[in-house]
Amino acid sequence: MDIDMREELFHQAKTWVKEAGEIIRNRIKDPLTIDTKSDAKDLVTQMDRAIEYFFVKRIKEAYPSHQLLSEEGYGDDVTTLDGTVWIIDPIDGTMNFVQQKRNFAISVGVFHDGIGEIGLIYNVIDDVLYTAQRNNGAFKNDQKLPTLNEQVSLDKSVLGLNHFWLCENRLVDEKVMQKLVKKVRGARAYGSAALEFAFVAEGTLEGYLAMGLAPWDVAAGMVIVNEVGGVTSNIDGISLNLLQKDTVLTCHPAVHQKIITEYIQKGRK
């Protein structure tokens, strides 16, 4: 993708994200229609669907040749990342949106021929926008984020984790995960993968570990974390395939491999 086109898409995406955020804030107290998807904990609301449709309509009108991979079914049947693909989660952290009315985000990633070109994560209620363009750094509300190049040890790290590591079909032995939790300075669960990626990028988390995320959960965050020198892979250290669900580990570069080799690989089932 040439620089001029990327710049155009970035400013257009930023405008749309801000507009979508305003819609959500204006309607945050409206009664919700809440449905479930895969199980009772996997929620979707009419707001998720409305915001996704908002993006689909604008993208298809402005860029009809672009593909759109999204969570709620309004996008395309994407089987390849060839060309330009928008990967969108209209509300990442729907349970937080429903229960707390905060701690959720709009996540928009733009990829071209499989390369992450643009990432935007918008913490709607706090009005905090994380952005990145490939090879142009990452920003928090237009303030450039520093590169993650300082030395960090695992015992002084804070990790984002979720309870799924303790569920029945866990991929890593829970005793090993308990050792990891005891080793680090602290563990947190925010309930929004997009926000946890953003927190890794800004350095308030040293890492985020999730058992199974979809492409729309991680696409924008990968671009942003990459721009500050962070590392994102699955739990085996392999690059993520953005056409399928996968385990995810995004980290400060100083602790990424250590978590894999000293904990995950030893506890792998």
C-alpha positions as a Python dict, from the first residue, in 0.01 Angstrom:
ca = {
    (1, 'M'): (0, 0, 0),
    (2, 'D'): (143, 338, -95),
    (3, 'I'): (184, 604, 173),
    (4, 'D'): (-78, 841, 32),
    (5, 'M'): (-345, 570, 28),
    (6, 'R'): (-257, 458, 379),
    (7, 'E'): (-279, 816, 502),
    (8, 'E'): (-620, 858, 341),
    (9, 'L'): (-752, 535, 494),
    (10, 'F'): (-610, 625, 833),
    (11, 'H'): (-782, 964, 849),
    (12, 'Q'): (-1106, 818, 717),
    (13, 'A'): (-1098, 533, 969),
    (14, 'K'): (-1018, 775, 1252),
    (15, 'T'): (-1318, 991, 1158),
    (16, 'W'): (-1551, 691, 1146),
    (17, 'V'): (-1426, 554, 1477),
    (18, 'K'): (-1488, 886, 1649),
    (19, 'E'): (-1837, 910, 1495),
    (20, 'A'): (-1921, 555, 1604),
    (21, 'G'): (-1799, 631, 1955),
    (22, 'E'): (-2025, 935, 1970),
    (23, 'I'): (-2323, 721, 1868),
    (24, 'I'): (-2248, 476, 2148),
    (25, 'R'): (-2206, 749, 2411),
    (26, 'N'): (-2530, 915, 2309),
    (27, 'R'): (-2720, 586, 2338),
    (28, 'I'): (-2534, 427, 2629),
    (29, 'K'): (-2839, 447, 2859),
    (30, 'D'): (-3089, 318, 2604),
    (31, 'P'): (-3259, -16, 2684),
    (32, 'L'): (-3061, -305, 2537),
    (33, 'T'): (-3172, -611, 2348),
    (34, 'I'): (-2922, -874, 2459),
    (35, 'D'): (-2875, -1204, 2278),
    (36, 'T'): (-2627, -1487, 2325),
    (37, 'K'): (-2410, -1651, 2060),
    (38, 'S'): (-2189, -1952, 2140),
    (39, 'D'): (-2297, -1964, 2507),
    (40, 'A'): (-2457, -1757, 2782),
    (41, 'K'): (-2134, -1563, 2837),
    (42, 'D'): (-2094, -1471, 2470),
    (43, 'L'): (-2317, -1167, 2439),
    (44, 'V'): (-2426, -949, 2149),
    (45, 'T'): (-2653, -645, 2157),
    (46, 'Q'): (-2834, -437, 1899),
    (47, 'M'): (-2559, -177, 1953),
    (48, 'D'): (-2288, -423, 1840),
    (49, 'R'): (-2485, -489, 1525),
    (50, 'A'): (-2568, -122, 1463),
    (51, 'I'): (-2207, -8, 1496),
    (52, 'E'): (-2081, -288, 1271),
    (53, 'Y'): (-2340, -193, 1009),
    (54, 'F'): (-2226, 171, 1045),
    (55, 'F'): (-1873, 69, 942),
    (56, 'V'): (-1979, -173, 670),
    (57, 'K'): (-2201, 85, 500),
    (58, 'R'): (-1932, 353, 497),
    (59, 'I'): (-1647, 126, 393),
    (60, 'K'): (-1843, -32, 108),
    (61, 'E'): (-1960, 308, -17),
    (62, 'A'): (-1612, 463, -8),
    (63, 'Y'): (-1400, 159, -98),
    (64, 'P'): (-1616, -104, -272),
    (65, 'S'): (-1317, -324, -362),
    (66, 'H'): (-1211, -363, 1),
    (67, 'Q'): (-1308, -668, 203),
    (68, 'L'): (-1444, -651, 557),
    (69, 'L'): (-1393, -917, 823),
    (70, 'S'): (-1609, -850, 1128),
    (71, 'E'): (-1777, -1022, 1421),
    (72, 'E'): (-2151, -975, 1382),
    (73, 'G'): (-2212, -1102, 1030),
    (74, 'Y'): (-2239, -791, 814),
    (75, 'G'): (-1896, -832, 659),
    (76, 'D'): (-1766, -1048, 374),
    (77, 'D'): (-1682, -1417, 365),
    (78, 'V'): (-1310, -1345, 380),
    (79, 'T'): (-1090, -1638, 275),
    (80, 'T'): (-772, -1446, 190),
    (81, 'L'): (-593, -1134, 310),
    (82, 'D'): (-502, -1039, -46),
    (83, 'G'): (-589, -679, -126),
    (84, 'T'): (-717, -447, 146),
    (85, 'V'): (-909, -603, 435),
    (86, 'W'): (-1070, -414, 722),
    (87, 'I'): (-1091, -625, 1040),
    (88, 'I'): (-1341, -478, 1284),
    (89, 'D'): (-1486, -543, 1627),
    (90, 'P'): (-1764, -287, 1677),
    (91, 'I'): (-1768, -336, 2055),
    (92, 'D'): (-1483, -537, 2202),
    (93, 'G'): (-1584, -620, 2557),
    (94, 'T'): (-1959, -654, 2508),
    (95, 'M'): (-2009, -797, 2857),
    (96, 'N'): (-1840, -489, 3003),
    (97, 'F'): (-2061, -273, 2781),
    (98, 'V'): (-2371, -449, 2912),
    (99, 'Q'): (-2274, -482, 3279),
    (100, 'Q'): (-2051, -180, 3344),
    (101, 'K'): (-2117, 71, 3064),
    (102, 'R'): (-1737, 113, 3037),
    (103, 'N'): (-1413, -81, 2972),
    (104, 'F'): (-1499, -163, 2609),
    (105, 'A'): (-1353, -46, 2281),
    (106, 'I'): (-1403, -11, 1908),
    (107, 'S'): (-1125, -198, 1729),
    (108, 'V'): (-1036, -136, 1363),
    (109, 'G'): (-740, -290, 1181),
    (110, 'V'): (-662, -238, 812),
    (111, 'F'): (-442, -496, 642),
    (112, 'H'): (-307, -497, 286),
    (113, 'D'): (-181, -821, 132),
    (114, 'G'): (-155, -965, 482),
    (115, 'I'): (45, -675, 629),
    (116, 'G'): (-97, -464, 911),
    (117, 'E'): (-105, -107, 787),
    (118, 'I'): (-339, 71, 1032),
    (119, 'G'): (-465, 4, 1383),
    (120, 'L'): (-717, 200, 1592),
    (121, 'I'): (-848, 111, 1937),
    (122, 'Y'): (-1098, 354, 2087),
    (123, 'N'): (-1179, 343, 2458),
    (124, 'V'): (-1519, 501, 2399),
    (125, 'I'): (-1627, 612, 2746),
    (126, 'D'): (-1287, 752, 2847),
    (127, 'D'): (-1244, 911, 2499),
    (128, 'V'): (-894, 763, 2458),
    (129, 'L'): (-788, 669, 2106),
    (130, 'Y'): (-483, 452, 2037),
    (131, 'T'): (-363, 464, 1676),
    (132, 'A'): (-80, 337, 1461),
    (133, 'Q'): (32, 335, 1101),
    (134, 'R'): (300, 92, 987),
    (135, 'N'): (650, 236, 1029),
    (136, 'N'): (508, 558, 1172),
    (137, 'G'): (488, 478, 1543),
    (138, 'A'): (193, 441, 1778),
    (139, 'F'): (-1, 714, 1953),
    (140, 'K'): (-236, 766, 2246),
    (141, 'N'): (-461, 1065, 2179),
    (142, 'D'): (-199, 1199, 1936),
    (143, 'Q'): (84, 1165, 2190),
    (144, 'K'): (351, 928, 2057),
    (145, 'L'): (408, 617, 2266),
    (146, 'P'): (770, 533, 2351),
    (147, 'T'): (934, 221, 2216),
    (148, 'L'): (940, -78, 2453),
    (149, 'N'): (1318, -100, 2467),
    (150, 'E'): (1393, -80, 2840),
    (151, 'Q'): (1498, -393, 3025),
    (152, 'V'): (1207, -559, 3207),
    (153, 'S'): (1215, -873, 3421),
    (154, 'L'): (924, -1109, 3461),
    (155, 'D'): (908, -1059, 3838),
    (156, 'K'): (848, -689, 3781),
    (157, 'S'): (589, -742, 3508),
    (158, 'V'): (211, -713, 3518),
    (159, 'L'): (23, -952, 3287),
    (160, 'G'): (-328, -944, 3149),
    (161, 'L'): (-485, -1289, 3184),
    (162, 'N'): (-834, -1432, 3179),
    (163, 'H'): (-1009, -1712, 3361),
    (164, 'F'): (-1027, -1938, 3055),
    (165, 'W'): (-682, -2072, 3141),
    (166, 'L'): (-851, -2247, 3433),
    (167, 'C'): (-1139, -2394, 3231),
    (168, 'E'): (-1190, -2759, 3150),
    (169, 'N'): (-1036, -2757, 2802),
    (170, 'R'): (-732, -2550, 2892),
    (171, 'L'): (-425, -2594, 2673),
    (172, 'V'): (-167, -2537, 2947),
    (173, 'D'): (-161, -2709, 3284),
    (174, 'E'): (-320, -2487, 3548),
    (175, 'K'): (-37, -2551, 3795),
    (176, 'V'): (211, -2406, 3548),
    (177, 'M'): (-12, -2103, 3499),
    (178, 'Q'): (-28, -2063, 3876),
    (179, 'K'): (353, -2056, 3884),
    (180, 'L'): (351, -1783, 3621),
    (181, 'V'): (98, -1579, 3820),
    (182, 'K'): (311, -1618, 4134),
    (183, 'K'): (624, -1514, 3942),
    (184, 'V'): (494, -1188, 3799),
    (185, 'R'): (429, -874, 3999),
    (186, 'G'): (57, -889, 3928),
    (187, 'A'): (-217, -1024, 3702),
    (188, 'R'): (-514, -832, 3566),
    (189, 'A'): (-831, -914, 3370),
    (190, 'Y'): (-996, -620, 3193),
    (191, 'G'): (-1245, -807, 2977),
    (192, 'S'): (-1147, -643, 2647),
    (193, 'A'): (-867, -788, 2437),
    (194, 'A'): (-837, -465, 2239),
    (195, 'L'): (-781, -258, 2552),
    (196, 'E'): (-531, -510, 2687),
    (197, 'F'): (-332, -485, 2364),
    (198, 'A'): (-342, -106, 2403),
    (199, 'F'): (-219, -134, 2762),
    (200, 'V'): (74, -349, 2648),
    (201, 'A'): (158, -87, 2385),
    (202, 'E'): (155, 197, 2637),
    (203, 'G'): (354, -7, 2892),
    (204, 'T'): (94, -38, 3168),
    (205, 'L'): (95, -414, 3105),
    (206, 'E'): (405, -608, 3008),
    (207, 'G'): (199, -881, 2845),
    (208, 'Y'): (-144, -1020, 2766),
    (209, 'L'): (-222, -1390, 2736),
    (210, 'A'): (-549, -1528, 2598),
    (211, 'M'): (-658, -1882, 2520),
    (212, 'G'): (-868, -1815, 2211),
    (213, 'L'): (-924, -1490, 2023),
    (214, 'A'): (-1074, -1414, 1683),
    (215, 'P'): (-905, -1194, 1421),
    (216, 'W'): (-1124, -892, 1506),
    (217, 'D'): (-1010, -915, 1869),
    (218, 'V'): (-643, -872, 1782),
    (219, 'A'): (-597, -711, 1438),
    (220, 'A'): (-579, -347, 1545),
    (221, 'G'): (-382, -429, 1860),
    (222, 'M'): (-118, -620, 1666),
    (223, 'V'): (-43, -315, 1452),
    (224, 'I'): (-23, -84, 1753),
    (225, 'V'): (193, -318, 1965),
    (226, 'N'): (424, -384, 1672),
    (227, 'E'): (485, -11, 1628),
    (228, 'V'): (632, 18, 1978),
    (229, 'G'): (853, -289, 1939),
    (230, 'G'): (626, -539, 2110),
    (231, 'V'): (584, -900, 1997),
    (232, 'T'): (261, -1085, 1920),
    (233, 'S'): (230, -1459, 1852),
    (234, 'N'): (29, -1760, 1955),
    (235, 'I'): (139, -1952, 2264),
    (236, 'D'): (378, -2161, 2054),
    (237, 'G'): (557, -1848, 1931),
    (238, 'I'): (410, -1871, 1581),
    (239, 'S'): (275, -1567, 1397),
    (240, 'L'): (-104, -1533, 1413),
    (241, 'N'): (-321, -1635, 1120),
    (242, 'L'): (-581, -1360, 1089),
    (243, 'L'): (-827, -1587, 916),
    (244, 'Q'): (-884, -1807, 1220),
    (245, 'K'): (-919, -1811, 1595),
    (246, 'D'): (-599, -1874, 1792),
    (247, 'T'): (-426, -1846, 2127),
    (248, 'V'): (-256, -1510, 2174),
    (249, 'L'): (47, -1379, 2360),
    (250, 'T'): (136, -1013, 2308),
    (251, 'C'): (424, -881, 2514),
    (252, 'H'): (709, -650, 2587),
    (253, 'P'): (997, -809, 2390),
    (254, 'A'): (1199, -870, 2707),
    (255, 'V'): (948, -1120, 2849),
    (256, 'H'): (777, -1274, 2545),
    (257, 'Q'): (1010, -1567, 2485),
    (258, 'K'): (1065, -1625, 2856),
    (259, 'I'): (692, -1678, 2913),
    (260, 'I'): (679, -1926, 2624),
    (261, 'T'): (989, -2131, 2708),
    (262, 'E'): (981, -2126, 3088),
    (263, 'Y'): (608, -2160, 3143),
    (264, 'I'): (386, -2233, 2845),
    (265, 'Q'): (603, -2498, 2680),
    (266, 'K'): (658, -2674, 3014),
    (267, 'G'): (287, -2687, 3080),
    (268, 'R'): (168, -2759, 2726),
    (269, 'K'): (-79, -3050, 2707),
}
